[in-house]
Coordinates of C-alpha atoms in Angstrom, one line a residue:
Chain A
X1 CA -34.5 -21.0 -19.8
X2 CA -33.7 -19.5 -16.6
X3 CA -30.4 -21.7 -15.6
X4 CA -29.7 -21.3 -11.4
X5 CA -27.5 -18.4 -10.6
X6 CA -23.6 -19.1 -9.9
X7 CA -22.1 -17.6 -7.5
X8 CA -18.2 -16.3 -8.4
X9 CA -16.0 -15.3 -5.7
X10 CA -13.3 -12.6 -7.2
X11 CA -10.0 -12.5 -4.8
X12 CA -8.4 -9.3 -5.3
X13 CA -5.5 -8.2 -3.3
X14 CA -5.0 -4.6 -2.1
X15 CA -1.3 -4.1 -1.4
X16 CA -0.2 -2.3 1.8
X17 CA -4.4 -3.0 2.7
X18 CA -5.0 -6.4 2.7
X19 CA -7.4 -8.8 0.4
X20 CA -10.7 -8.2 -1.0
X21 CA -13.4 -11.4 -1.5
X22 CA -16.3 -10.0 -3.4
X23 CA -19.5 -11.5 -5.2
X24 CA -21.9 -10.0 -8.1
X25 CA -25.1 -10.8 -6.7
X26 CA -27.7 -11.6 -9.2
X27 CA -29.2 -8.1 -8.9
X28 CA -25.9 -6.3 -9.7
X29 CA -24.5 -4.8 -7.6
X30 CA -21.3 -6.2 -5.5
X31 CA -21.2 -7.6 -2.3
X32 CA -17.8 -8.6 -0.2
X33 CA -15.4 -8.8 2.7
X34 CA -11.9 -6.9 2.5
X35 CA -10.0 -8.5 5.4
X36 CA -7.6 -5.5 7.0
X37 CA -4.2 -6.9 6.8
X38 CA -4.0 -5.2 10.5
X39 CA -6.4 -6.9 11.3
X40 CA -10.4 -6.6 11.3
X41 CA -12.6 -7.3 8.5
X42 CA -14.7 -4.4 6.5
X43 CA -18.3 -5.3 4.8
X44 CA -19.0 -3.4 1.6
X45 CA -21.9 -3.4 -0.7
X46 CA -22.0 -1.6 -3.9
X47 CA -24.4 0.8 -5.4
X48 CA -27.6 -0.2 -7.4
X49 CA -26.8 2.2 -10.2
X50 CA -22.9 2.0 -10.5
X51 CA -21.8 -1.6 -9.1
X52 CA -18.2 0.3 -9.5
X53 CA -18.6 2.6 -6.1
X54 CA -19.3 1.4 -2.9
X55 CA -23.0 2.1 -1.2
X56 CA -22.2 1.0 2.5
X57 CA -19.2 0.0 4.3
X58 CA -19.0 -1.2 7.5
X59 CA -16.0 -2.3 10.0
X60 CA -16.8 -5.5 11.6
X61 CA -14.8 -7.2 14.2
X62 CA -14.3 -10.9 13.9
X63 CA -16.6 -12.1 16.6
X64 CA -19.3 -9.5 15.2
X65 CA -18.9 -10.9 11.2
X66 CA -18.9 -14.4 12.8
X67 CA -22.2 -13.3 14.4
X68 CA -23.2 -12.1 11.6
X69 CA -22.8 -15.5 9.1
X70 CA -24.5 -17.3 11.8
X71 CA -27.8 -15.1 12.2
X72 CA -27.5 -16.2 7.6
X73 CA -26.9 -19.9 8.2
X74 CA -28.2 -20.5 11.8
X75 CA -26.7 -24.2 11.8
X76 CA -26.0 -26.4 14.7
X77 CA -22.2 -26.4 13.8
X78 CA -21.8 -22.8 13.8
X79 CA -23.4 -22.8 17.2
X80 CA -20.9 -25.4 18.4
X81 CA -18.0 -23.6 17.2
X82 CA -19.8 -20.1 18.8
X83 CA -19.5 -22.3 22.4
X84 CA -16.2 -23.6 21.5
X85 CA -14.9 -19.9 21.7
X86 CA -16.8 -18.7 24.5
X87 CA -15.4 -21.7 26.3
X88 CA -12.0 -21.6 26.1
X89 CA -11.6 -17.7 27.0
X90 CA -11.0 -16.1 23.5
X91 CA -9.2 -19.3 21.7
X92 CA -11.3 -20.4 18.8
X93 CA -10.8 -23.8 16.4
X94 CA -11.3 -22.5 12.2
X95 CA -11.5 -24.4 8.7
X96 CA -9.7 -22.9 6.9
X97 CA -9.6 -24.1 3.5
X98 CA -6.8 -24.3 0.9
X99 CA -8.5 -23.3 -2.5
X100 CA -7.3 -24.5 -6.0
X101 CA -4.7 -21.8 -7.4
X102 CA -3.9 -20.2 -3.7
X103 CA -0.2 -20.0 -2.8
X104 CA 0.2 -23.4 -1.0
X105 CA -0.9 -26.1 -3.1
X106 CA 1.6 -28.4 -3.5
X107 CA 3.8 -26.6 -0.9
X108 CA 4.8 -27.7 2.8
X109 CA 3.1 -26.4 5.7
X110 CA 6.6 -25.5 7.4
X111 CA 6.4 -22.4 4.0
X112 CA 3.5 -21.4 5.5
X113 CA 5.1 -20.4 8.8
X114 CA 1.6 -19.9 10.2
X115 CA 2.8 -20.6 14.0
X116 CA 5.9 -18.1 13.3
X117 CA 3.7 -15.2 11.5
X118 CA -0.1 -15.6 13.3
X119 CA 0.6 -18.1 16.6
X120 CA -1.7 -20.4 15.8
X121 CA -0.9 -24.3 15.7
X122 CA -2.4 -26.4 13.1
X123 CA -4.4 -29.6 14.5
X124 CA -5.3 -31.5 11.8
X125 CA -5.9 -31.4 8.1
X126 CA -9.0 -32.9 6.6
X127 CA -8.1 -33.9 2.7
X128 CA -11.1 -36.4 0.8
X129 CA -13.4 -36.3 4.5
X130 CA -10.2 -38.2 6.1
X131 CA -8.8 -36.4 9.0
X132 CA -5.2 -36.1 9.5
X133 CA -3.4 -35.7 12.5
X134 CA -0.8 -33.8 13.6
X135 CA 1.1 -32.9 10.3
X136 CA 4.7 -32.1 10.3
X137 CA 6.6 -29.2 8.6
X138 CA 7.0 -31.7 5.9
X139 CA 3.0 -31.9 5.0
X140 CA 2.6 -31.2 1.3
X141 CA -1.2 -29.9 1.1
X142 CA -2.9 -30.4 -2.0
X143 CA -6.3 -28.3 -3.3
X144 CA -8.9 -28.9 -1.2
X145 CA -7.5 -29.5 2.1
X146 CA -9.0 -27.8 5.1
X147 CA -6.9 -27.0 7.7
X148 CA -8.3 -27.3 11.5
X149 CA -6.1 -24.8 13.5
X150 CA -6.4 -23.2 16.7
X151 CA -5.3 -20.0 18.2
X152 CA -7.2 -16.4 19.1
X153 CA -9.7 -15.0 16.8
X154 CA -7.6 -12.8 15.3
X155 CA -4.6 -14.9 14.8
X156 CA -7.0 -17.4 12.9
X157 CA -8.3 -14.6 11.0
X158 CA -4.4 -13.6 9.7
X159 CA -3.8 -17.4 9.4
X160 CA -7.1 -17.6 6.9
X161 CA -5.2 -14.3 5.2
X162 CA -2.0 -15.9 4.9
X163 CA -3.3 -19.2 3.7
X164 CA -6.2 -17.5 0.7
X165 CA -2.9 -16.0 -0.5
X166 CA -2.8 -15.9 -4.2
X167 CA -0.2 -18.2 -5.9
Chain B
X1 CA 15.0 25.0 19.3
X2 CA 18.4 25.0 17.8
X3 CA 19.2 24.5 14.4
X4 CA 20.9 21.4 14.8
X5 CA 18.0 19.9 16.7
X6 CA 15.7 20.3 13.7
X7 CA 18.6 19.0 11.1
X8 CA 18.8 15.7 13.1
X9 CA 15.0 15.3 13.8
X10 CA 14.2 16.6 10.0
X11 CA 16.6 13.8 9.2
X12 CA 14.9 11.2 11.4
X13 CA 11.3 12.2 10.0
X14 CA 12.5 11.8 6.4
X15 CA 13.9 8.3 7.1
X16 CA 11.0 7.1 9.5
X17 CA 8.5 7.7 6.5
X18 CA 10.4 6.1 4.1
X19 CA 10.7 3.1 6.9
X20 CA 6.5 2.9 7.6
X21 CA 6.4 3.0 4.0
X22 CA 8.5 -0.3 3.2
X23 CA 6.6 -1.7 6.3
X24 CA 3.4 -1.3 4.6
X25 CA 4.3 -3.3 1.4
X26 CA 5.5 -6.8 1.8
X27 CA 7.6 -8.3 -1.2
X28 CA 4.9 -10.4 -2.9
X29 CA 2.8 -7.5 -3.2
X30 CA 5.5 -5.5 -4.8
X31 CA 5.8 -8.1 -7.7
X32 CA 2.4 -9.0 -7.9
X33 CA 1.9 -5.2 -8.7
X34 CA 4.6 -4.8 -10.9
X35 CA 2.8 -7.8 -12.8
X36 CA -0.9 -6.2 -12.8
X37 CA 0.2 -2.8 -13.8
X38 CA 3.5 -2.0 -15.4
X39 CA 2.4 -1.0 -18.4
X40 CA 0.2 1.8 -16.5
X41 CA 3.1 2.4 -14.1
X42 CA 5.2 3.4 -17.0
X43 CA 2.3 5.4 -18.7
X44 CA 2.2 7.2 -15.4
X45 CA 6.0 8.1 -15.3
X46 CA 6.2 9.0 -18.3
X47 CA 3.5 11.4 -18.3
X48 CA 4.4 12.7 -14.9
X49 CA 8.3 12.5 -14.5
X50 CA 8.6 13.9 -17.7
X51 CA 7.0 17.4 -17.6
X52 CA 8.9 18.1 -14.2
X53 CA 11.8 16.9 -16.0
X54 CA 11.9 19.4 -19.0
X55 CA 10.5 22.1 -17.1
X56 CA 13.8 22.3 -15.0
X57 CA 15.3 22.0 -18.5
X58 CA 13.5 24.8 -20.3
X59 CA 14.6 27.1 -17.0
X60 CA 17.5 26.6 -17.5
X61 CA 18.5 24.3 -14.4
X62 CA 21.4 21.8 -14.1
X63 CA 20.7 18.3 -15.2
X64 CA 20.4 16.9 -11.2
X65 CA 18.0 19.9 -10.7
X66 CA 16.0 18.8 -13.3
X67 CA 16.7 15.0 -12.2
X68 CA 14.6 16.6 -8.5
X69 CA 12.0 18.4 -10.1
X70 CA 10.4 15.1 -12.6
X71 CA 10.7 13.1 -9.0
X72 CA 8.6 15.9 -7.7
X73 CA 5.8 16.4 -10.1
X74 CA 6.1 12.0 -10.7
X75 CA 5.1 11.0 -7.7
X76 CA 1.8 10.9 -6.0
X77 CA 1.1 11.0 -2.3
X78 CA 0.0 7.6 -1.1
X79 CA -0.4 9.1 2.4
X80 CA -3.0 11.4 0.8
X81 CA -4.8 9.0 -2.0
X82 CA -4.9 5.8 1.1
X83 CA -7.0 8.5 3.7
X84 CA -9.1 9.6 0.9
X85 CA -10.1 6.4 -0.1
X86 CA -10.8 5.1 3.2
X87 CA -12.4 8.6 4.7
X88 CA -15.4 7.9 2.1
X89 CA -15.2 3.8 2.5
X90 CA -14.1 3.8 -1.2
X91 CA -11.8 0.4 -0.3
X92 CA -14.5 -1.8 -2.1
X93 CA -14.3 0.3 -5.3
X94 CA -13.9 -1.6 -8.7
X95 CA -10.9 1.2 -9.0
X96 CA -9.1 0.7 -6.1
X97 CA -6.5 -1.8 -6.7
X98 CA -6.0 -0.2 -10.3
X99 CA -4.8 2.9 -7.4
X100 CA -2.9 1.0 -5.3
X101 CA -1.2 -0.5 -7.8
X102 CA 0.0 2.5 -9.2
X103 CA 1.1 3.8 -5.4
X104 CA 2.8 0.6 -5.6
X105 CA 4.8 0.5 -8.5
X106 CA 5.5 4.3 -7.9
X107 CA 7.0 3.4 -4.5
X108 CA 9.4 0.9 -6.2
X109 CA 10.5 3.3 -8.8
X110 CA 10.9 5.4 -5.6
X111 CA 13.8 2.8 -4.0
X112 CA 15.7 3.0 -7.6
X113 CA 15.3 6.7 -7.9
X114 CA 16.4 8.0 -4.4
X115 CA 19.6 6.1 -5.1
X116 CA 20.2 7.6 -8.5
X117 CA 19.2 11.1 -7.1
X118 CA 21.5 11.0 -4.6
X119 CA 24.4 10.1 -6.6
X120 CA 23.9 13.1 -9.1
X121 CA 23.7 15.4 -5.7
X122 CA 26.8 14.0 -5.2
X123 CA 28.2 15.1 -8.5
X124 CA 29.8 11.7 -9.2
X125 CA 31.4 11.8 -12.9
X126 CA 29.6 9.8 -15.5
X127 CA 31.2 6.5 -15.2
X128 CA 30.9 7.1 -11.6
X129 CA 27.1 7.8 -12.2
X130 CA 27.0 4.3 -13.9
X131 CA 28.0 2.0 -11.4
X132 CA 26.1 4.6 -8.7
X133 CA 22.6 3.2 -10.9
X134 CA 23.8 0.1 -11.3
X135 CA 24.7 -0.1 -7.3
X136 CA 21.2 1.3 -6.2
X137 CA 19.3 -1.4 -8.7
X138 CA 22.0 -4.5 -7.3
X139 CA 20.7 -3.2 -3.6
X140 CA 17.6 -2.8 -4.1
X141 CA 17.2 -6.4 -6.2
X142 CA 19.7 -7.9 -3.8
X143 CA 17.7 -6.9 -0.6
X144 CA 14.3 -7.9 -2.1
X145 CA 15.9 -11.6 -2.3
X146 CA 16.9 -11.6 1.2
X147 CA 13.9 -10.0 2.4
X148 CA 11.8 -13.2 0.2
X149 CA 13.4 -15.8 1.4
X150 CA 14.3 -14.3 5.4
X151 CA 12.2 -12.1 5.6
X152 CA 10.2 -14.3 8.2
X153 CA 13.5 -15.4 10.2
X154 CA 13.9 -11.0 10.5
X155 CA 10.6 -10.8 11.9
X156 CA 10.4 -13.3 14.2
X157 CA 14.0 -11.6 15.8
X158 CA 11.7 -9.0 16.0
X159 CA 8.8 -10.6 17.4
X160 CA 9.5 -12.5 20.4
X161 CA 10.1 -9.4 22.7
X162 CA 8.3 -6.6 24.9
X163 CA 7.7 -3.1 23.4
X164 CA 10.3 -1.4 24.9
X165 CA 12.9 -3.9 23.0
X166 CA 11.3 -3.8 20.0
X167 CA 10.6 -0.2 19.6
X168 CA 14.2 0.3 20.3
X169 CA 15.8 -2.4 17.8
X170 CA 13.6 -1.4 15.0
X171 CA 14.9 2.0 15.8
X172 CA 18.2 1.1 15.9
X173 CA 18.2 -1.6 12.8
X174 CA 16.6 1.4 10.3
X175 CA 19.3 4.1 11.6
X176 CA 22.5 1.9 11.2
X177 CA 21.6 0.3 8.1
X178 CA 20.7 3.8 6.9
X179 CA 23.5 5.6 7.9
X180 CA 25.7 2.5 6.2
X181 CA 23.6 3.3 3.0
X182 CA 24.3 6.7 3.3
X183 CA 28.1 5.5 3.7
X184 CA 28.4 3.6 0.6
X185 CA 26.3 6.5 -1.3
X186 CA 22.8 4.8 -2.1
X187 CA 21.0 7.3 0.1
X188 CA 19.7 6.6 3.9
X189 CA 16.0 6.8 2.4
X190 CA 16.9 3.8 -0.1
X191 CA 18.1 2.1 3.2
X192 CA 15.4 2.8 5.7
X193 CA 13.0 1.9 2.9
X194 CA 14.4 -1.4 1.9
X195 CA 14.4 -2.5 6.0
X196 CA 10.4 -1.8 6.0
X197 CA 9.8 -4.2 2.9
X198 CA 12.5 -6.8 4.6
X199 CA 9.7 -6.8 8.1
X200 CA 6.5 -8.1 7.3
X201 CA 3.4 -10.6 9.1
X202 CA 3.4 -9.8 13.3
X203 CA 5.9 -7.8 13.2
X204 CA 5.1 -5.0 10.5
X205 CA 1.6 -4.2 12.6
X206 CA 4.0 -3.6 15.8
X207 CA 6.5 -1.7 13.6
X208 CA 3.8 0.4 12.9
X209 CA 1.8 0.9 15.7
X210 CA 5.3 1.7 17.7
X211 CA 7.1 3.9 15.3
X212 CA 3.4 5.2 13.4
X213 CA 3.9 8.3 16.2
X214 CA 7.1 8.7 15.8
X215 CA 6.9 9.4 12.2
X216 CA 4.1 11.9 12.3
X217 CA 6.4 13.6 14.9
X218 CA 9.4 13.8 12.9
X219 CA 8.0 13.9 9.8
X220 CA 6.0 16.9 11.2
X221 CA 9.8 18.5 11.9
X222 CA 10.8 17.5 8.6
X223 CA 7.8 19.5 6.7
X224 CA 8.3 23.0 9.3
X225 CA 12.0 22.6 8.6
X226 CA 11.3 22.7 4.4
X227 CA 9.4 25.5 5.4
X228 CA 11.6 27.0 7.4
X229 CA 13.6 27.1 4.3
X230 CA 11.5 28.8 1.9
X231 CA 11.5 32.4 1.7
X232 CA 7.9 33.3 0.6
X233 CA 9.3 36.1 -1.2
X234 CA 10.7 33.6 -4.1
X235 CA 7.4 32.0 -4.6
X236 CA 5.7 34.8 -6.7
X237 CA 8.5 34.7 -9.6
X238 CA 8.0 31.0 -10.1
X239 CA 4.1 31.5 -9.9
X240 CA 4.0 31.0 -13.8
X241 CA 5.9 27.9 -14.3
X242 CA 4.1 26.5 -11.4
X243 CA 0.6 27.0 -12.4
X244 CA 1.7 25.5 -15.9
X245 CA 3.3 22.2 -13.9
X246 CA -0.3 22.1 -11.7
X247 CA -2.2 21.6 -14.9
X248 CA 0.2 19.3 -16.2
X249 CA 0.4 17.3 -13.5
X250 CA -3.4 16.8 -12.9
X251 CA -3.9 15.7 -16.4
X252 CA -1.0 13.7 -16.3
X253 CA -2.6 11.7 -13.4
X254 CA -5.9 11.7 -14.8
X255 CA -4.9 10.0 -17.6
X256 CA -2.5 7.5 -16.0
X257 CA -6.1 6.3 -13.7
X258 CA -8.1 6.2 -16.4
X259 CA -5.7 3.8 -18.3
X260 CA -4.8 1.6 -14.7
X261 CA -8.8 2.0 -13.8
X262 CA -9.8 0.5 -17.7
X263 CA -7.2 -2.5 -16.6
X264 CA -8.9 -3.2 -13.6
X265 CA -12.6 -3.2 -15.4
X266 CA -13.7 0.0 -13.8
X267 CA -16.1 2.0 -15.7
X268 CA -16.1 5.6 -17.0
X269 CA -16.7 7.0 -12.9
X270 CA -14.3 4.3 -11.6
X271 CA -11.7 5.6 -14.0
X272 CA -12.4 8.9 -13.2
X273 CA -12.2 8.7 -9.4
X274 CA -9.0 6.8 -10.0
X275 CA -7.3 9.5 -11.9
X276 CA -8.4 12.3 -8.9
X277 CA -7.2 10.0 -6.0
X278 CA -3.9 10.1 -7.6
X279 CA -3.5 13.8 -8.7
X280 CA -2.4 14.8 -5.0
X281 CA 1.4 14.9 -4.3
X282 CA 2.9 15.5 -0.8
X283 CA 5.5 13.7 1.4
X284 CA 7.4 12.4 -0.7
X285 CA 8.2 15.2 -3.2
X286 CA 9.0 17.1 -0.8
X287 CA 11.8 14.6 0.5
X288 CA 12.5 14.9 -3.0
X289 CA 13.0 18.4 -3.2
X290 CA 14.8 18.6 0.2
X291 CA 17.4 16.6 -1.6
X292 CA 18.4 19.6 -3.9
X293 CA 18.0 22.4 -1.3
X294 CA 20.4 20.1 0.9
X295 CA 23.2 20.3 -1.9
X296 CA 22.6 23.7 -2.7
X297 CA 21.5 23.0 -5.7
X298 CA 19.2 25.5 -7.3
X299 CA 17.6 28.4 -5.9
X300 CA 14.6 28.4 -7.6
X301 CA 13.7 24.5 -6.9
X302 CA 12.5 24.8 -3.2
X303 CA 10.0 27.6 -4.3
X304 CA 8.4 26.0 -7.5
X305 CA 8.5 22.4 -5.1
X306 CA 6.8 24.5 -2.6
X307 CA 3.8 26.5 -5.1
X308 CA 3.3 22.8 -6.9
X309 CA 3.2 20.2 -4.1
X310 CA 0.8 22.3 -2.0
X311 CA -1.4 23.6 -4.7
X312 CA -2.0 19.7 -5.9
X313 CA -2.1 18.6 -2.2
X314 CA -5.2 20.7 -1.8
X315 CA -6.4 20.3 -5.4
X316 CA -6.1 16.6 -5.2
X317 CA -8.9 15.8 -2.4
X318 CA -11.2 18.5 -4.5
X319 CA -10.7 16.5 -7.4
X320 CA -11.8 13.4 -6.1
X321 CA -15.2 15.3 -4.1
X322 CA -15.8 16.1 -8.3
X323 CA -14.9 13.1 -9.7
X324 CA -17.6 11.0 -7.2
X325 CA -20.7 14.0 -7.4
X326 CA -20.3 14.7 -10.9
X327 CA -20.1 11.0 -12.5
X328 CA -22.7 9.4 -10.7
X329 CA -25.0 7.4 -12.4
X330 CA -28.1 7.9 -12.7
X331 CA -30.5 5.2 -14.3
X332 CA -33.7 6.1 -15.6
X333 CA -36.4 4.2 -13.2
X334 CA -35.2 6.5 -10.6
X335 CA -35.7 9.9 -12.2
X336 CA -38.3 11.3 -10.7
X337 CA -40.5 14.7 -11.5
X338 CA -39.7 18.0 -9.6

């Protein structure tokens, strides 16, 4: 009877902090990422006994939590994307996707004002595997898009904020 | 250091808070908290605004005195509750946004309140009162829209240029447009507080990195210059009434996070923790309080503001070391045998 374990991801925003992105693991207790809205990311896990108060937290920069998802997933394009950075002298490519029931569904990515708020300048949007180019102000996203933009590690990092924004 | 030096640099502390504060919120989060927890929010000022309120009554102060004395014992200090919580790394709480939602809406409230405050000081007639309520809630709304839909445009003014230039517009924007506020009587704090929440993104990280020293500069002035105007000798006749508001106000705030924490889903220790983190009051009261002892207002408020702000700002944080040694859980495969 054992059916495979879902994994839920619960948004929760923290005004004047930033946004929490947390898990129940199958054990019980909570696991999650609250990205600082100044910036930098903190890694919390819950207790064993009360999944209510945290166990551990720890404050990660974003080179050290991308570090960290590669030593969990190891894959080539992870380690492609860890050259791409090193490469270019701090500027870094991201996916960042838009998730059904964020802010900018159906919106235009001029409402976004990524370049004016972050810096970073959107390449391309990938919607149904199809990449495309160069969208204008005037781009309507729709759930499910992932947007390829570029800019330092920490303006992609507000830009990922900006665009998991709830609706 | 003269006395007018530490008028103008109290002044500038009070308004710099109220600035960083604003900063720290950005519009959307101000609704979106007013959606998740209203019905808490008014729970908690209720059961905090309330007691201060009639206190003042039942000793006999004036209506406006009264008016201070609920804004003193209402409001909890965010400066206080946000270092707690991230001192002990309690961020990824189940509880925490059921507290930050309360800090939230209680900051809001804050905007309306200053403005209504400041027009009783004033001793505007009744129909004068009206329109001063009406006026503070028209800004406030008013300059939420703008800051919605311009918000960005404000900040990217902002953005563009080198420290220096952005340190000193910032400065320059928040003192005019509080000194007009101040002008058309809505209070410079409503003003300098409505500028933070119009700056968000890029430029509300350099707002507060440049003007973050500042603030605990002047605002350092403005607490020695409260001081400065209590006479310790008034404290011990108020003693009574204060210990009675103390114990008021930390059941007041227990109950109002226990309610806000059950919202959120947090258990009996989550509820718990939330009601602590809340029970400590500090800046803000005492700009509250200041507002009275500026008009003259009441002899007895500064001294009662005084006893009751400091006793909860040090009773708060022990609270909350209570709240998260006594409620822990403890299941059963882990009891072990002495």
């Amino acid at each position: 009877m054992s059916r495979p374990y879902e994994v839920k991801v619960v948004r929760t925003p923290l005004p004047g902090i930033g946004l929490r992105l947390e898990f129940a693991t199958a054990d019980g207790p909570r696991i999650g990422v609250i990205h600082r809205q100044k910036g930098g990311l903190e890694l919390f896990i819950s207790h064993a006994d009360d999944p209510d108060l945290t166990a551990a937290s720890l404050e990660m920069t974003v080179t050290e939590a991308a570090t960290l998802s590669e030593l969990f997933g190891g894959s080539a394009f992870s380690h492609e994307l860890s050259h791409l950075r090193e490469a270019a002298g701090g500027i870094a490519v991201d996916w960042l996707p838009i998730e059904a029931g964020t802010r900018y569904v159906e919106r235009r990515l001029g409402d976004t004002e990524l370049r004016a708020q972050t810096g970073v300048s959107v390449v391309t949007v990938i919607r149904e595997g199809a990449a495309i180019p160069s969208p204008g102000p005037e781009f309507v996203f729709n759930a499910g898009d992932v947007v390829v933009a570029v800019g330092t590690v920490d303006a992609l990092a507000s830009a990922a904020l900006i665009l998991q924004s709830e609706a | 250091m003269s006395r007018e030096f530490i008028d103008a640099g109290a002044e500038l502390g009070a308004i710099l808070l109220l600035f960083l504060l604003g900063v720290e919120y950005s519009v959307d989060e101000l609704t979106a908290g007013v959606k998740r927890a209203h019905v808490s929010g008014t729970i908690d000022l209720a059961l905090n605004f309330v007691p201060g309120f009639i206190a003042g009554w039942a000793l006999g102060w004036s209506l406006t005195a009264a008016f201070l004395l609920g804004g003193v014992t209402y409001i909890s200090s965010s400066g206080i509750a946000a270092k707690l919580m991230r001192d002990l790394g309690w961020l990824g709480n189940r509880e925490t946004p059921a507290v930050l939602s309360i800090l939230v809406i209680e900051d809001l409230v804050m905007a309306v309140y200053l403005g209504v405050a400041a027009a009783l000081v004033l001793g505007t007639s009744t129909g004068g009162l009206a329109w001063s309520i009406l006026g503070a809630v028209a800004v406030v709304g008013a300059v939420l829209m703008v800051a919605k839909r311009f918000g960005a445009h404000l900040s990217r003014l902002v953005f563009t240029q080198s420290d220096e230039s952005v340190l000193l517009g910032l400065l320059g924007m928040v003192l005019l447009v509080a000194g007009v506020a101040e002008q058309v009587g809505v209070s410079a704090a409503v003003g300098a507080f409505l500028v933070g929440l119009a700056i968000s993104g890029e430029a509300a990280r350099r707002a507060d990195r440049l003007l973050g020293p500042l603030r605990d500069l002047f605002g350092a002035i403005f607490f020695v210059f409260f001081g400065l105007q209590v006479d310790p000798s008034t404290i011990p006749p108020v003693l009574l009434p204060a210990l009675v508001l103390v114990v008021v106000a930390i059941v007041g705030k227990l109950v109002t996070g226990w309610v806000s924490g059950k919202r959120f889903g947090a258990s009996t220790g989550g509820r718990l923790r939330a009601g602590a983190l809340l029970i400590a009051r500090g800046e803000f009261s005492i700009i509250i309080a200041e507002l009275g002892v500026e008009a003259g207002l009441e002899p007895q408020l500064a001294p009662l503001a005084t006893a009751v702000v400091f006793s909860l700002a040090v009773l708060g944080p022990v609270a909350v070391h209570i709240a998260s040694t006594t409620h822990r859980y403890t299941p059963r495969s882990q009891i072990r045998a002495p």
